[in-house]
Short mmCIF file of C-alpha atoms in Angstrom, two decimals:
data_model
loop_
_atom_site.label_atom_id
_atom_site.label_comp_id
_atom_site.label_asym_id
_atom_site.label_seq_id
_atom_site.Cartn_x
_atom_site.Cartn_y
_atom_site.Cartn_z
CA MET A 1 -8.48 -6.74 -48.62
CA LYS A 2 -6.03 -8.02 -50.64
CA TYR A 3 -3.52 -10.51 -49.53
CA MET A 4 0.06 -9.08 -49.69
CA PHE A 5 3.00 -11.41 -48.90
CA SER A 6 6.26 -9.44 -49.33
CA CYS A 7 9.62 -11.30 -50.68
CA ALA A 8 12.79 -9.54 -51.44
CA VAL A 9 13.38 -9.46 -55.33
CA ILE A 10 16.84 -10.00 -55.94
CA THR A 11 17.94 -9.08 -59.61
CA VAL A 12 21.08 -10.60 -61.07
CA SER A 13 22.57 -7.21 -61.32
CA ILE A 14 22.15 -6.22 -57.53
CA VAL A 15 23.88 -9.70 -56.47
CA ILE A 16 26.65 -9.20 -58.92
CA ASN A 17 27.21 -5.59 -57.55
CA MET A 18 27.01 -6.40 -54.22
CA LEU A 19 29.71 -9.36 -54.52
CA CYS A 20 32.01 -8.12 -57.19
CA GLY A 21 31.48 -4.37 -57.10
CA ASN A 22 30.43 -4.46 -60.85
CA PRO A 23 27.59 -3.68 -62.45
CA ILE A 24 27.47 -6.27 -64.97
CA LEU A 25 29.79 -9.44 -65.05
CA SER A 26 29.62 -12.59 -66.89
CA ALA A 27 30.31 -16.04 -65.11
CA GLY A 28 33.73 -16.20 -66.56
CA GLU A 29 34.77 -12.81 -65.28
CA SER A 30 34.05 -13.23 -61.52
CA ASN A 31 34.26 -15.81 -58.85
CA VAL A 32 30.49 -16.29 -58.65
CA LYS A 33 29.12 -19.85 -59.07
CA TRP A 34 25.98 -19.78 -61.06
CA LEU A 35 23.18 -22.04 -60.21
CA VAL A 36 21.34 -20.59 -63.09
CA GLU A 37 22.88 -18.24 -65.78
CA PRO A 38 21.38 -14.85 -65.63
CA GLN A 39 18.17 -15.10 -67.72
CA PHE A 40 14.98 -14.03 -65.81
CA ASP A 41 13.57 -10.73 -65.61
CA GLU A 42 12.70 -11.44 -62.09
CA ALA A 43 13.41 -14.19 -59.23
CA TRP A 44 11.89 -14.35 -56.02
CA ALA A 45 12.55 -16.40 -52.77
CA PHE A 46 12.33 -20.26 -52.54
CA HIS A 47 9.26 -21.63 -50.62
CA ASP A 48 8.37 -25.44 -50.36
CA GLY A 49 11.63 -25.86 -52.58
CA PHE A 50 10.37 -23.73 -55.33
CA ALA A 51 11.23 -20.14 -56.57
CA ARG A 52 8.87 -18.19 -58.92
CA ILE A 53 10.65 -16.69 -61.99
CA LYS A 54 9.37 -14.50 -64.88
CA GLN A 55 10.54 -14.54 -68.24
CA GLU A 56 9.59 -12.57 -71.30
CA GLY A 57 6.57 -11.33 -69.27
CA LEU A 58 5.49 -14.72 -67.96
CA TRP A 59 5.92 -16.50 -64.67
CA GLY A 60 6.84 -19.86 -64.03
CA TYR A 61 9.09 -21.98 -61.24
CA ILE A 62 12.41 -23.33 -60.76
CA ASN A 63 13.70 -26.01 -58.39
CA ARG A 64 16.71 -25.77 -55.80
CA ASP A 65 18.79 -27.03 -58.60
CA GLY A 66 18.01 -24.17 -60.83
CA LYS A 67 15.87 -26.45 -63.20
CA ILE A 68 12.98 -24.98 -64.86
CA ILE A 69 10.21 -27.27 -63.45
CA ILE A 70 7.31 -25.38 -64.45
CA VAL A 71 7.47 -23.38 -67.84
CA PRO A 72 6.82 -19.44 -67.64
CA GLN A 73 3.24 -19.33 -68.88
CA TYR A 74 0.97 -17.65 -66.12
CA GLU A 75 0.06 -13.72 -66.02
CA ASP A 76 0.88 -13.75 -62.45
CA SER A 77 1.72 -16.24 -59.76
CA TRP A 78 2.77 -16.58 -55.99
CA ALA A 79 4.95 -18.83 -53.94
CA PHE A 80 4.05 -22.58 -53.16
CA CYS A 81 2.29 -22.78 -49.84
CA ASP A 82 0.67 -26.15 -48.48
CA GLY A 83 2.03 -27.68 -51.99
CA LEU A 84 -0.19 -25.48 -53.95
CA ALA A 85 0.49 -22.06 -55.82
CA ARG A 86 -1.85 -19.78 -57.00
CA VAL A 87 -1.78 -18.53 -60.32
CA LYS A 88 -3.32 -16.18 -62.81
CA ILE A 89 -4.77 -17.28 -66.45
CA LYS A 90 -6.87 -15.00 -68.38
CA ASP A 91 -7.13 -12.59 -65.58
CA ARG A 92 -8.72 -15.01 -63.43
CA TRP A 93 -6.90 -16.86 -60.32
CA GLY A 94 -6.82 -20.74 -59.52
CA PHE A 95 -4.21 -23.14 -58.09
CA ILE A 96 -1.63 -25.49 -59.43
CA ASP A 97 0.35 -28.59 -57.98
CA LYS A 98 4.01 -28.79 -58.21
CA GLU A 99 3.71 -30.83 -61.21
CA GLY A 100 2.09 -27.74 -62.87
CA ARG A 101 -1.42 -29.36 -63.02
CA ILE A 102 -4.41 -27.09 -62.48
CA VAL A 103 -6.01 -28.43 -59.37
CA ILE A 104 -8.52 -25.88 -58.90
CA LYS A 105 -9.62 -24.05 -62.15
CA PRO A 106 -8.91 -20.20 -62.24
CA ARG A 107 -12.54 -18.69 -61.82
CA PHE A 108 -11.96 -16.12 -58.96
CA ASN A 109 -10.96 -12.44 -58.98
CA TYR A 110 -8.18 -13.23 -56.47
CA VAL A 111 -7.24 -15.87 -53.93
CA GLY A 112 -5.17 -16.11 -50.88
CA ASP A 113 -2.70 -18.98 -50.15
CA PHE A 114 -3.68 -22.02 -48.67
CA TYR A 115 -2.95 -22.56 -44.68
CA ASN A 116 -4.49 -25.71 -43.00
CA GLY A 117 -6.34 -26.79 -46.17
CA ILE A 118 -8.58 -23.28 -46.46
CA ALA A 119 -7.78 -20.17 -48.89
CA GLN A 120 -9.41 -17.25 -49.19
CA ILE A 121 -11.27 -16.03 -52.50
CA GLU A 122 -12.66 -12.92 -53.71
CA ASN A 123 -15.26 -12.32 -56.34
CA ASN A 124 -16.94 -8.69 -57.04
CA LYS A 125 -15.13 -7.48 -53.96
CA LYS A 126 -16.75 -10.01 -51.60
CA TYR A 127 -14.82 -12.80 -49.87
CA GLY A 128 -15.12 -16.35 -48.93
CA TYR A 129 -13.40 -19.55 -48.58
CA ILE A 130 -12.56 -22.69 -50.55
CA ASN A 131 -10.98 -25.99 -49.41
CA ARG A 132 -8.11 -27.77 -51.33
CA GLN A 133 -10.76 -29.59 -53.55
CA GLY A 134 -11.98 -26.15 -54.71
CA VAL A 135 -15.12 -26.50 -53.14
CA ILE A 136 -16.53 -23.38 -51.58
CA ILE A 137 -16.97 -23.55 -48.03
CA VAL A 138 -18.14 -19.88 -47.47
CA ALA A 139 -19.99 -18.32 -50.12
CA PRO A 140 -18.05 -15.00 -51.15
CA GLU A 141 -20.26 -12.50 -49.41
CA LEU A 142 -18.16 -11.19 -46.85
CA GLU A 143 -16.30 -7.84 -46.65
CA THR A 144 -13.73 -9.23 -44.84
CA ALA A 145 -12.22 -12.63 -44.27
CA ASN A 146 -9.34 -13.39 -42.17
CA TRP A 147 -7.07 -16.18 -41.67
CA PHE A 148 -8.07 -19.44 -39.98
CA TYR A 149 -6.67 -19.96 -36.29
CA ASN A 150 -7.43 -23.32 -34.58
CA ASP A 151 -10.17 -24.04 -37.34
CA VAL A 152 -11.81 -20.67 -36.82
CA ALA A 153 -11.71 -17.39 -38.53
CA SER A 154 -13.00 -13.78 -38.07
CA VAL A 155 -15.34 -12.54 -40.74
CA GLN A 156 -17.44 -9.25 -41.51
CA LYS A 157 -20.54 -9.29 -43.01
CA ASP A 158 -23.13 -6.62 -43.36
CA GLY A 159 -20.75 -4.45 -41.29
CA LYS A 160 -20.72 -6.71 -38.30
CA TRP A 161 -18.17 -9.03 -37.09
CA GLY A 162 -18.73 -13.02 -36.40
CA LEU A 163 -16.54 -16.10 -36.25
CA VAL A 164 -17.04 -19.09 -38.69
CA ASN A 165 -15.55 -22.69 -38.74
CA LYS A 166 -14.04 -24.49 -41.48
CA ASN A 167 -17.38 -26.06 -42.07
CA GLY A 168 -18.83 -22.64 -42.95
CA LYS A 169 -20.94 -22.45 -39.79
CA PHE A 170 -21.10 -19.53 -37.59
CA LEU A 171 -20.04 -19.91 -34.32
CA MET A 172 -20.63 -16.25 -33.37
CA LYS A 173 -23.27 -14.61 -35.50
CA PRO A 174 -21.84 -11.44 -37.38
CA GLU A 175 -23.43 -9.03 -34.92
CA TYR A 176 -20.37 -7.31 -33.23
CA ARG A 177 -18.40 -4.20 -33.95
CA GLU A 178 -15.03 -5.73 -34.28
CA ILE A 179 -13.31 -9.17 -33.75
CA GLU A 180 -9.34 -9.20 -33.43
CA TYR A 181 -7.16 -11.65 -34.40
CA PHE A 182 -6.46 -14.99 -32.04
CA HIS A 183 -3.38 -14.69 -29.80
CA GLU A 184 -2.86 -17.63 -27.23
CA GLY A 185 -6.27 -19.04 -27.65
CA LEU A 186 -8.27 -15.68 -27.15
CA ALA A 187 -9.36 -13.04 -29.67
CA GLY A 188 -10.75 -9.49 -28.47
CA PHE A 189 -14.19 -8.59 -29.56
CA ARG A 190 -16.30 -5.49 -29.10
CA LYS A 191 -20.01 -5.21 -28.41
CA ASP A 192 -21.15 -1.68 -28.62
CA TYR A 193 -18.27 0.10 -27.11
CA LEU A 194 -16.79 -2.39 -24.71
CA TRP A 195 -14.14 -5.05 -25.19
CA GLY A 196 -14.13 -8.76 -24.12
CA PHE A 197 -12.78 -12.22 -25.23
CA VAL A 198 -13.86 -15.15 -26.94
CA ASN A 199 -12.18 -18.53 -27.50
CA PRO A 200 -11.90 -20.58 -30.82
CA GLU A 201 -15.23 -22.26 -30.11
CA GLY A 202 -17.20 -19.07 -30.11
CA LYS A 203 -17.81 -18.95 -26.30
CA ILE A 204 -17.35 -15.75 -24.61
CA VAL A 205 -14.88 -16.19 -21.60
CA ILE A 206 -14.49 -12.79 -20.57
CA GLU A 207 -17.62 -10.58 -20.92
CA PRO A 208 -17.09 -7.25 -22.69
CA LYS A 209 -16.37 -4.61 -20.08
CA PHE A 210 -13.05 -2.86 -21.08
CA ASP A 211 -12.51 0.23 -22.70
CA LEU A 212 -9.59 -0.84 -24.58
CA ILE A 213 -7.52 -3.99 -24.79
CA ASP A 214 -4.18 -5.15 -26.06
CA ILE A 215 -3.60 -9.26 -27.10
CA PHE A 216 -2.69 -11.99 -24.89
CA SER A 217 1.01 -12.47 -24.43
CA GLU A 218 2.63 -14.96 -22.02
CA GLY A 219 -0.69 -15.46 -20.49
CA LEU A 220 -1.34 -11.90 -19.69
CA CYS A 221 -3.17 -8.99 -21.25
CA ALA A 222 -3.12 -5.41 -20.83
CA VAL A 223 -6.45 -3.73 -20.63
CA ASN A 224 -7.93 -0.32 -20.15
CA LEU A 225 -11.00 0.81 -17.76
CA LYS A 226 -11.82 4.20 -17.14
CA SER A 227 -8.63 5.46 -18.36
CA ARG A 228 -6.58 3.14 -16.24
CA TRP A 229 -4.40 0.34 -17.70
CA PHE A 230 -3.94 -3.16 -15.87
CA TYR A 231 -3.34 -6.69 -16.56
CA ILE A 232 -5.73 -9.77 -16.75
#
């Protein structure tokens, strides 16, 4: 599983072309007010007050004043999230803070962003979780590791799904065919061929008895039983 986050890459030439109808203009030849003179290979959207930029093949960060705060030096990087950014050094991923200090040593094949103090990690195509101190709270031995919701995440191990909390404890043992994402406090799960619902404490609140389910929205969920759809 890869953690793909899409941002629109806006190159200087595209911006100029849109605003002025010309392929390339210098600052003195247009009414464009430059925050930063054209100098980057790539420039991405701002997050947490920083934007990542690429220069001469390496990645760094600028602030909203256009000042380079973290000199381009990384093989790859992602946006800041929860005050930390994932960066790639010598083909391994770790995290830096907004001062450019390495706070979690690059030692993983891949990492996800931090949300609520937890980030996904991947080593040898197996997934787990770390906290902001870089401590592994769930060892990378999962086939799938989803985002946390109310301190609980659905995970897949040995082909079966379960729920794990932020302390690495299984609230539901991985013994189900599927567990969906949480919506409005409930997640659908499939036992054998029937669907039910579980809450973030790992308690089954609706026993598996439906053939198909949707998600809860505005307090209701569409479900299918014997080829008929209705709401619960």
